[in-house]
Amino acid sequence: MSSATTPNHFRLRLRNASQVVRVSATREAFKRGADMKDLSILAKATVVVGSDGKIAAVDTEAALSKLDWYQTATFDLDVDATGKAVLPGFVDGHTHPVWAGDRVHEFELKLAGATYLDIHNAGGGIGFTVNKTRDASQQELEALLRTRLDRMLRQGTTLVEAKSGYGLEAETEIKMLRALKTAQDTHPVEISATFLGAHSVPKGSTPAEATKDVVDKQIPAVVTARDNGDIYVDNIDVFMEKGIFDGEQTERILAKGKACGMCINFHGDELNYMGSGELGAKLGARAISHLEEISKEGIAAMAANNVFGVLLPTTAYILRITPPPAREMVDSGVLVCLGSDFNPNAHCLSMPFVMNLAAVNMRLTLSEALVAATLNSAASLNKSDMHGSIEVGKWGNLVVVDNPIWTHVVYEMVDSPIAAVFVKGNAVPMTRIASL
């Protein structure tokens, strides 16, 4: 049952939880439509994590107690979870966590009525963060990233998609990706790294010139750094938007990234309809984010081609725009998942709050929101083989809710009742200052 030095010794037991919300019990890679209602919940159940960090057993306490191996098992940590609910670690499907310089001043401008593009065209937004990030050292970016990942982890996030995109030229983009590699190698949160050199058009350039730079200079530099072991990179992204990168330019960049071994996972149809669903289906994209302005044809194309829709409730909330048609997407068979869109424009590190917004503003059910924030988000990153559900053989990444009913983690806004977080069966320190 375990790779421990003694046959029946394990890293962790969470015993007799009121609910163990497995999300899946059949090793399915993802859920869609009506299947998202089934969370495979066990009552009065126990989870055992082996010394290899993988789930060794999950079942009712009554069923496990009848097994010979379980009766003699010992544990590094044995937790009585009576009165608690246990969930899989959350998976944040879309973040921008590597940057210097906040944009709190722009928050006030937005509250006064300025739009995203108003601020962008005035030299703020992404351009402001690009300047600050270019000036920052890799060590400074690593320290900022570590703090943000710590905060995500305390909110239950154990796997995160993380983008570059505040360099817009090869040197800074690779610096950001190096910071992500350092975190991947040293931090408990697992990272799926995304190259986003086409996040915006650099000052003094044109979309056509920026496209050429990404294709001819940035992607080759990223591939060289990847092949040399300096960085990890899993995905290629483009901000496909009116006045930034059009459909033809986006296709050219994404196709080049895919040819170099990166999965397509891009921004689309956020502020204007750009045909991203149709393009993603054509290119064999793994995922498209935002989709506030997606067409019915785009929804159908995504559903037919298993393209994940990464919905970002914080974007519509902070920009005061219409949310994506989440209900229609789920009912049409699109593979829906969730992300925080953490960035200087939407400073959210909490997947419980994201699920709350998805339920209230996008009309997902609580079960759909949880599937979208666990199994489906993991699948959008090609990682649902080890993440996103509580099943034997997957990583022991677990969130303990201080309530017998799991839905309290979404219902209780802002200060979500998370009692403990475990990564590969190891407990996560939950205080923000170590000396407290």
Short mmCIF file of C-alpha atoms in Angstrom, two decimals:
data_model
loop_
_atom_site.label_atom_id
_atom_site.label_comp_id
_atom_site.label_asym_id
_atom_site.label_seq_id
_atom_site.Cartn_x
_atom_site.Cartn_y
_atom_site.Cartn_z
CA MET A 1 0.00 0.00 0.00
CA SER A 2 2.92 2.35 0.59
CA SER A 3 6.55 2.94 -0.26
CA ALA A 4 7.39 3.55 3.41
CA THR A 5 10.23 1.63 5.05
CA THR A 6 7.73 -0.45 7.02
CA PRO A 7 4.87 -2.12 5.13
CA ASN A 8 2.02 -0.48 7.01
CA HIS A 9 3.42 2.95 7.76
CA PHE A 10 1.92 6.01 6.05
CA ARG A 11 2.44 9.74 5.99
CA LEU A 12 -1.10 10.90 6.80
CA ARG A 13 -4.50 9.69 7.87
CA LEU A 14 -7.52 12.00 7.86
CA ARG A 15 -9.96 9.87 9.79
CA ASN A 16 -13.75 9.76 9.95
CA ALA A 17 -14.48 12.98 8.06
CA SER A 18 -18.15 13.89 7.82
CA GLN A 19 -17.69 14.20 4.06
CA VAL A 20 -14.86 13.20 1.74
CA VAL A 21 -15.71 14.90 -1.52
CA ARG A 22 -13.81 12.80 -4.03
CA VAL A 23 -15.12 14.72 -7.13
CA SER A 24 -14.45 11.55 -9.14
CA ALA A 25 -14.30 7.86 -8.28
CA THR A 26 -13.73 6.43 -11.77
CA ARG A 27 -10.44 8.07 -12.83
CA GLU A 28 -12.24 10.11 -15.46
CA ALA A 29 -10.03 12.86 -16.90
CA PHE A 30 -12.76 15.53 -16.73
CA LYS A 31 -16.50 16.06 -16.32
CA ARG A 32 -18.99 17.85 -18.52
CA GLY A 33 -22.66 18.79 -18.39
CA ALA A 34 -24.85 16.77 -16.04
CA ASP A 35 -21.88 14.70 -14.87
CA MET A 36 -20.62 17.78 -12.98
CA LYS A 37 -23.42 17.25 -10.46
CA ASP A 38 -21.89 14.01 -9.18
CA LEU A 39 -19.14 14.63 -6.60
CA SER A 40 -18.78 11.02 -5.40
CA ILE A 41 -19.14 12.04 -1.74
CA LEU A 42 -18.38 9.53 1.02
CA ALA A 43 -19.79 10.03 4.53
CA LYS A 44 -17.82 9.17 7.67
CA ALA A 45 -14.82 8.49 5.48
CA THR A 46 -11.04 8.37 5.72
CA VAL A 47 -8.16 9.30 3.42
CA VAL A 48 -4.72 7.70 3.79
CA VAL A 49 -1.64 9.19 2.09
CA GLY A 50 1.48 7.10 1.67
CA SER A 51 5.08 8.08 2.30
CA ASP A 52 5.40 8.70 -1.44
CA GLY A 53 2.84 11.52 -1.16
CA LYS A 54 0.17 9.62 -3.08
CA ILE A 55 -3.27 8.63 -1.86
CA ALA A 56 -3.09 5.02 -0.69
CA ALA A 57 -6.71 4.55 0.35
CA VAL A 58 -10.02 6.39 0.47
CA ASP A 59 -13.17 4.78 1.78
CA THR A 60 -15.59 4.85 4.67
CA GLU A 61 -13.94 4.34 8.05
CA ALA A 62 -16.20 1.35 8.60
CA ALA A 63 -15.03 -0.34 5.39
CA LEU A 64 -11.34 0.36 6.00
CA SER A 65 -11.47 -0.83 9.61
CA LYS A 66 -12.27 -4.34 8.40
CA LEU A 67 -9.01 -4.61 6.41
CA ASP A 68 -6.06 -6.40 7.98
CA TRP A 69 -3.44 -3.92 6.76
CA TYR A 70 -5.44 -0.97 8.09
CA GLN A 71 -5.82 -2.48 11.55
CA THR A 72 -2.02 -2.51 12.03
CA ALA A 73 -1.19 0.68 10.10
CA THR A 74 0.81 3.53 11.64
CA PHE A 75 0.98 7.14 10.51
CA ASP A 76 3.34 10.10 10.72
CA LEU A 77 0.28 12.28 11.28
CA ASP A 78 -3.08 10.90 12.36
CA VAL A 79 -5.89 13.49 12.29
CA ASP A 80 -9.39 12.98 13.64
CA ALA A 81 -11.47 14.76 10.97
CA THR A 82 -14.82 14.19 12.69
CA GLY A 83 -17.10 17.13 11.92
CA LYS A 84 -14.94 18.23 8.97
CA ALA A 85 -15.24 17.95 5.20
CA VAL A 86 -12.29 17.01 2.98
CA LEU A 87 -11.88 18.29 -0.60
CA PRO A 88 -9.23 17.89 -3.30
CA GLY A 89 -6.66 20.67 -3.47
CA PHE A 90 -7.93 23.48 -5.69
CA VAL A 91 -6.51 24.07 -9.17
CA ASP A 92 -6.23 27.65 -10.40
CA GLY A 93 -6.47 27.49 -14.18
CA HIS A 94 -5.29 31.02 -15.06
CA THR A 95 -2.89 33.35 -13.23
CA HIS A 96 -0.29 36.05 -13.87
CA PRO A 97 1.75 35.78 -10.65
CA VAL A 98 5.20 37.06 -11.73
CA TRP A 99 5.41 40.86 -11.76
CA ALA A 100 6.70 43.89 -9.90
CA GLY A 101 4.80 47.08 -9.09
CA ASP A 102 1.12 47.05 -8.16
CA ARG A 103 -1.64 49.03 -9.90
CA VAL A 104 -3.74 50.11 -6.94
CA HIS A 105 -3.88 53.63 -8.42
CA GLU A 106 -5.68 52.22 -11.47
CA PHE A 107 -8.26 50.58 -9.22
CA GLU A 108 -9.48 54.04 -8.28
CA LEU A 109 -9.61 55.08 -11.95
CA LYS A 110 -11.78 52.05 -12.76
CA LEU A 111 -14.11 52.88 -9.90
CA ALA A 112 -14.42 56.37 -11.39
CA GLY A 113 -15.49 54.91 -14.74
CA ALA A 114 -12.30 54.31 -16.75
CA THR A 115 -12.40 51.16 -18.87
CA TYR A 116 -9.65 48.59 -19.27
CA LEU A 117 -8.80 49.91 -22.75
CA ASP A 118 -8.93 53.54 -21.56
CA ILE A 119 -6.17 52.78 -19.06
CA HIS A 120 -4.26 50.63 -21.54
CA ASN A 121 -4.30 53.35 -24.20
CA ALA A 122 -3.10 55.93 -21.68
CA GLY A 123 0.05 53.90 -21.01
CA GLY A 124 -1.20 52.14 -17.90
CA GLY A 125 -2.33 48.60 -17.43
CA ILE A 126 0.00 45.96 -18.83
CA GLY A 127 2.46 48.62 -20.06
CA PHE A 128 2.92 49.99 -16.54
CA THR A 129 3.64 46.53 -15.15
CA VAL A 130 6.00 45.73 -18.02
CA ASN A 131 8.24 48.65 -17.08
CA LYS A 132 8.33 47.66 -13.41
CA THR A 133 8.97 44.00 -14.23
CA ARG A 134 11.75 44.76 -16.68
CA ASP A 135 13.48 46.79 -13.96
CA ALA A 136 13.16 44.07 -11.30
CA SER A 137 15.85 41.47 -10.73
CA GLN A 138 15.06 37.78 -11.00
CA GLN A 139 15.62 37.47 -7.23
CA GLU A 140 13.07 40.22 -6.58
CA LEU A 141 10.54 38.50 -8.83
CA GLU A 142 11.17 35.17 -7.11
CA ALA A 143 10.53 36.69 -3.68
CA LEU A 144 7.30 38.33 -4.83
CA LEU A 145 6.15 35.11 -6.49
CA ARG A 146 6.91 33.03 -3.40
CA THR A 147 4.76 35.28 -1.22
CA ARG A 148 1.85 35.04 -3.67
CA LEU A 149 2.10 31.27 -3.91
CA ASP A 150 2.14 31.05 -0.12
CA ARG A 151 -1.12 32.99 0.03
CA MET A 152 -2.70 30.84 -2.68
CA LEU A 153 -1.68 27.70 -0.81
CA ARG A 154 -3.28 28.84 2.43
CA GLN A 155 -6.51 29.27 0.44
CA GLY A 156 -6.27 25.67 -0.74
CA THR A 157 -4.66 26.03 -4.17
CA THR A 158 -2.16 23.23 -4.80
CA LEU A 159 -1.74 23.46 -8.60
CA VAL A 160 -1.62 26.67 -10.59
CA GLU A 161 -1.24 27.72 -14.20
CA ALA A 162 1.23 30.63 -14.23
CA LYS A 163 2.10 32.96 -17.09
CA SER A 164 4.96 35.19 -18.10
CA GLY A 165 3.84 38.20 -20.16
CA TYR A 166 5.21 41.33 -18.50
CA GLY A 167 8.40 41.47 -20.52
CA LEU A 168 7.23 41.56 -24.14
CA GLU A 169 10.81 40.84 -25.18
CA ALA A 170 12.89 37.70 -24.86
CA GLU A 171 15.19 38.67 -21.98
CA THR A 172 12.48 39.63 -19.49
CA GLU A 173 10.10 36.87 -20.55
CA ILE A 174 12.80 34.29 -19.88
CA LYS A 175 13.63 36.01 -16.57
CA MET A 176 10.00 35.53 -15.55
CA LEU A 177 10.02 31.90 -16.67
CA ARG A 178 13.22 31.33 -14.69
CA ALA A 179 11.46 32.69 -11.61
CA LEU A 180 8.65 30.21 -12.24
CA LYS A 181 11.16 27.36 -12.55
CA THR A 182 12.74 28.30 -9.22
CA ALA A 183 9.29 28.19 -7.63
CA GLN A 184 8.45 24.91 -9.33
CA ASP A 185 11.65 23.40 -7.94
CA THR A 186 11.29 24.74 -4.39
CA HIS A 187 7.65 25.58 -3.56
CA PRO A 188 4.90 23.09 -2.58
CA VAL A 189 2.46 24.48 -5.15
CA GLU A 190 2.88 22.73 -8.50
CA ILE A 191 3.12 25.07 -11.50
CA SER A 192 2.16 24.70 -15.14
CA ALA A 193 4.19 27.44 -16.84
CA THR A 194 2.86 29.43 -19.79
CA PHE A 195 4.81 31.64 -22.18
CA LEU A 196 2.86 34.84 -22.90
CA GLY A 197 5.22 37.05 -24.88
CA ALA A 198 2.17 38.21 -26.87
CA HIS A 199 0.39 39.76 -23.88
CA SER A 200 0.42 43.25 -25.38
CA VAL A 201 2.07 45.32 -28.07
CA PRO A 202 5.24 47.00 -26.76
CA LYS A 203 5.35 50.78 -26.76
CA GLY A 204 6.61 52.08 -30.09
CA SER A 205 5.77 48.85 -31.92
CA THR A 206 2.85 47.64 -34.03
CA PRO A 207 0.89 44.39 -33.73
CA ALA A 208 2.56 43.12 -36.90
CA GLU A 209 6.04 43.95 -35.59
CA ALA A 210 5.24 42.44 -32.19
CA THR A 211 3.99 39.25 -33.86
CA LYS A 212 7.20 38.93 -35.85
CA ASP A 213 9.28 39.46 -32.70
CA VAL A 214 7.40 36.77 -30.78
CA VAL A 215 7.61 34.26 -33.64
CA ASP A 216 11.15 34.92 -34.83
CA LYS A 217 12.94 35.91 -31.60
CA GLN A 218 11.03 35.18 -28.41
CA ILE A 219 9.79 31.65 -29.10
CA PRO A 220 13.21 30.44 -30.35
CA ALA A 221 14.84 31.95 -27.25
CA VAL A 222 12.30 30.28 -24.98
CA VAL A 223 12.79 26.92 -26.69
CA THR A 224 16.56 27.19 -26.32
CA ALA A 225 16.23 28.03 -22.61
CA ARG A 226 13.79 25.15 -22.16
CA ASP A 227 16.03 22.68 -23.95
CA ASN A 228 19.00 23.82 -21.84
CA GLY A 229 17.02 23.13 -18.66
CA ASP A 230 16.90 26.81 -17.61
CA ILE A 231 13.09 26.99 -17.63
CA TYR A 232 9.94 24.91 -17.74
CA VAL A 233 7.29 25.85 -20.27
CA ASP A 234 4.12 23.88 -20.89
CA ASN A 235 1.79 26.27 -22.72
CA ILE A 236 1.69 29.09 -25.29
CA ASP A 237 -0.68 32.05 -24.84
CA VAL A 238 -1.71 35.17 -26.78
CA PHE A 239 -3.99 38.04 -25.76
CA MET A 240 -6.29 37.92 -28.78
CA GLU A 241 -8.13 41.24 -28.66
CA LYS A 242 -9.22 44.13 -30.85
CA GLY A 243 -6.32 46.54 -31.37
CA ILE A 244 -3.79 44.11 -29.87
CA PHE A 245 -3.41 40.75 -31.68
CA ASP A 246 -5.98 39.88 -34.34
CA GLY A 247 -7.02 36.41 -35.44
CA GLU A 248 -4.34 35.97 -38.09
CA GLN A 249 -1.56 37.17 -35.81
CA THR A 250 -2.82 35.02 -32.94
CA GLU A 251 -2.97 31.95 -35.15
CA ARG A 252 0.58 32.50 -36.37
CA ILE A 253 1.98 32.77 -32.82
CA LEU A 254 -0.02 29.86 -31.41
CA ALA A 255 0.84 27.60 -34.34
CA LYS A 256 4.55 28.32 -33.87
CA GLY A 257 4.33 27.55 -30.15
CA LYS A 258 2.45 24.32 -30.79
CA ALA A 259 5.05 23.26 -33.34
CA CYS A 260 7.65 23.75 -30.61
CA GLY A 261 5.83 21.42 -28.22
CA MET A 262 3.68 23.85 -26.23
CA CYS A 263 -0.03 23.35 -25.57
CA ILE A 264 -2.31 26.14 -26.78
CA ASN A 265 -3.98 27.93 -23.87
CA PHE A 266 -4.90 31.50 -24.79
CA HIS A 267 -6.94 34.62 -23.97
CA GLY A 268 -9.98 35.12 -26.18
CA ASP A 269 -13.25 37.02 -26.61
CA GLU A 270 -12.77 39.02 -23.41
CA LEU A 271 -13.74 42.55 -24.42
CA ASN A 272 -14.80 42.00 -28.03
CA TYR A 273 -15.93 39.02 -30.08
CA MET A 274 -12.85 37.77 -31.95
CA GLY A 275 -13.82 34.24 -32.96
CA SER A 276 -11.59 32.63 -30.37
CA GLY A 277 -13.74 29.53 -29.88
CA GLU A 278 -13.69 28.81 -33.58
CA LEU A 279 -9.93 29.46 -33.82
CA GLY A 280 -9.16 27.33 -30.79
CA ALA A 281 -11.10 24.42 -32.24
CA LYS A 282 -9.30 24.82 -35.57
CA LEU A 283 -5.84 24.81 -33.95
CA GLY A 284 -6.48 22.01 -31.47
CA ALA A 285 -6.22 24.30 -28.46
CA ARG A 286 -6.27 22.77 -25.02
CA ALA A 287 -7.97 25.78 -23.41
CA ILE A 288 -9.26 29.31 -23.97
CA SER A 289 -9.68 31.81 -21.14
CA HIS A 290 -12.18 34.63 -20.54
CA LEU A 291 -14.84 34.12 -23.27
CA GLU A 292 -17.12 36.93 -22.06
CA GLU A 293 -18.05 37.68 -25.70
CA ILE A 294 -17.97 34.19 -27.18
CA SER A 295 -20.50 33.36 -29.91
CA LYS A 296 -22.90 30.43 -30.04
CA GLU A 297 -20.81 29.06 -32.90
CA GLY A 298 -17.71 29.33 -30.74
CA ILE A 299 -19.43 27.48 -27.90
CA ALA A 300 -20.45 24.69 -30.27
CA ALA A 301 -16.94 24.45 -31.71
CA MET A 302 -15.36 24.23 -28.26
CA ALA A 303 -17.80 21.55 -27.12
CA ALA A 304 -17.28 19.46 -30.24
CA ASN A 305 -13.49 19.60 -29.99
CA ASN A 306 -12.97 19.25 -26.21
CA VAL A 307 -11.49 22.73 -25.82
CA PHE A 308 -11.61 23.79 -22.18
CA GLY A 309 -13.22 27.11 -21.31
CA VAL A 310 -11.33 28.73 -18.42
CA LEU A 311 -13.82 31.15 -16.89
CA LEU A 312 -12.53 34.03 -14.76
CA PRO A 313 -15.27 35.52 -12.56
CA THR A 314 -12.99 38.18 -11.09
CA THR A 315 -12.55 39.83 -14.50
CA ALA A 316 -16.20 40.65 -14.97
CA TYR A 317 -16.42 41.64 -11.31
CA ILE A 318 -13.51 44.09 -11.34
CA LEU A 319 -14.15 45.51 -14.84
CA ARG A 320 -17.93 45.65 -14.39
CA ILE A 321 -18.53 43.82 -17.65
CA THR A 322 -20.95 41.05 -18.58
CA PRO A 323 -19.73 37.63 -17.38
CA PRO A 324 -19.22 34.82 -19.88
CA PRO A 325 -22.28 32.68 -20.64
CA ALA A 326 -21.24 29.95 -18.22
CA ARG A 327 -24.67 28.37 -17.89
CA GLU A 328 -25.02 28.05 -21.68
CA MET A 329 -21.51 26.66 -21.96
CA VAL A 330 -22.07 23.94 -19.36
CA ASP A 331 -25.45 23.01 -20.83
CA SER A 332 -23.91 22.87 -24.32
CA GLY A 333 -21.20 20.44 -23.26
CA VAL A 334 -18.20 22.75 -23.05
CA LEU A 335 -15.54 21.56 -20.60
CA VAL A 336 -15.74 24.41 -18.09
CA CYS A 337 -13.07 25.21 -15.52
CA LEU A 338 -12.18 28.19 -13.32
CA GLY A 339 -9.23 30.47 -12.66
CA SER A 340 -8.59 33.45 -10.44
CA ASP A 341 -6.96 35.59 -13.16
CA PHE A 342 -4.63 36.82 -10.41
CA ASN A 343 -2.76 39.83 -11.84
CA PRO A 344 -2.23 43.51 -10.97
CA ASN A 345 -5.66 44.28 -12.41
CA ALA A 346 -7.55 41.57 -10.50
CA HIS A 347 -5.79 40.91 -7.21
CA CYS A 348 -7.47 37.67 -6.19
CA LEU A 349 -5.60 34.67 -4.76
CA SER A 350 -8.60 32.74 -3.43
CA MET A 351 -10.26 29.94 -5.35
CA PRO A 352 -13.09 29.71 -2.75
CA PHE A 353 -13.99 33.32 -3.62
CA VAL A 354 -13.73 32.50 -7.34
CA MET A 355 -16.19 29.64 -6.84
CA ASN A 356 -18.54 31.98 -4.97
CA LEU A 357 -18.48 34.50 -7.82
CA ALA A 358 -18.98 31.72 -10.36
CA ALA A 359 -22.05 30.53 -8.49
CA VAL A 360 -23.57 33.96 -7.84
CA ASN A 361 -22.69 35.88 -11.01
CA MET A 362 -22.32 33.08 -13.55
CA ARG A 363 -25.06 30.81 -12.17
CA LEU A 364 -22.98 27.67 -11.85
CA THR A 365 -24.25 25.26 -9.24
CA LEU A 366 -21.96 24.66 -6.26
CA SER A 367 -21.12 21.19 -7.54
CA GLU A 368 -20.28 22.56 -10.99
CA ALA A 369 -18.11 25.26 -9.45
CA LEU A 370 -16.14 22.70 -7.43
CA VAL A 371 -15.57 20.41 -10.41
CA ALA A 372 -14.50 23.45 -12.43
CA ALA A 373 -12.01 24.45 -9.71
CA THR A 374 -10.52 20.97 -9.30
CA LEU A 375 -10.74 18.14 -11.82
CA ASN A 376 -11.54 20.22 -14.90
CA SER A 377 -8.94 22.90 -14.20
CA ALA A 378 -6.37 20.15 -13.72
CA ALA A 379 -7.44 18.58 -17.00
CA SER A 380 -7.10 21.92 -18.82
CA LEU A 381 -3.40 21.72 -17.85
CA ASN A 382 -3.07 18.03 -18.77
CA LYS A 383 -2.59 17.18 -15.09
CA SER A 384 -5.80 15.45 -14.01
CA ASP A 385 -3.92 12.13 -13.88
CA MET A 386 -2.44 13.29 -10.54
CA HIS A 387 -4.57 16.27 -9.48
CA GLY A 388 -8.19 17.34 -9.08
CA SER A 389 -9.84 14.46 -7.24
CA ILE A 390 -9.34 12.27 -4.18
CA GLU A 391 -8.52 8.92 -5.75
CA VAL A 392 -5.95 6.23 -5.05
CA GLY A 393 -2.68 6.95 -6.83
CA LYS A 394 -3.16 10.70 -7.10
CA TRP A 395 -1.21 13.21 -5.05
CA GLY A 396 -2.43 13.63 -1.49
CA ASN A 397 -3.35 17.29 -1.99
CA LEU A 398 -6.24 17.93 0.37
CA VAL A 399 -8.27 20.81 1.83
CA VAL A 400 -9.97 20.31 5.19
CA VAL A 401 -13.09 22.45 5.72
CA ASP A 402 -13.99 23.35 9.28
CA ASN A 403 -17.60 22.30 8.81
CA PRO A 404 -19.29 18.94 8.24
CA ILE A 405 -20.80 20.23 4.97
CA TRP A 406 -18.30 21.03 2.18
CA THR A 407 -20.34 23.86 0.62
CA HIS A 408 -19.34 26.16 3.48
CA VAL A 409 -16.00 26.66 1.75
CA VAL A 410 -17.89 28.57 -0.98
CA TYR A 411 -20.75 29.93 1.11
CA GLU A 412 -18.59 31.68 3.72
CA MET A 413 -17.19 34.57 1.71
CA VAL A 414 -13.80 36.23 2.15
CA ASP A 415 -12.70 34.28 5.24
CA SER A 416 -13.28 30.77 3.97
CA PRO A 417 -13.38 28.15 6.77
CA ILE A 418 -10.27 26.22 5.71
CA ALA A 419 -8.93 24.34 8.72
CA ALA A 420 -5.92 22.73 7.04
CA VAL A 421 -4.23 22.19 3.68
CA PHE A 422 -2.03 19.22 2.80
CA VAL A 423 0.33 18.86 -0.16
CA LYS A 424 1.40 15.28 -0.84
CA GLY A 425 0.24 14.52 2.68
CA ASN A 426 2.38 17.20 4.30
CA ALA A 427 0.61 19.86 6.39
CA VAL A 428 0.91 23.46 5.19
CA PRO A 429 1.69 26.19 7.77
CA MET A 430 -1.42 28.34 7.92
CA THR A 431 -0.16 31.54 9.61
CA ARG A 432 1.10 34.47 7.56
CA ILE A 433 3.92 35.23 10.00
CA ALA A 434 5.96 32.25 11.13
CA SER A 435 6.53 33.59 14.66
CA LEU A 436 2.79 33.81 15.49
#
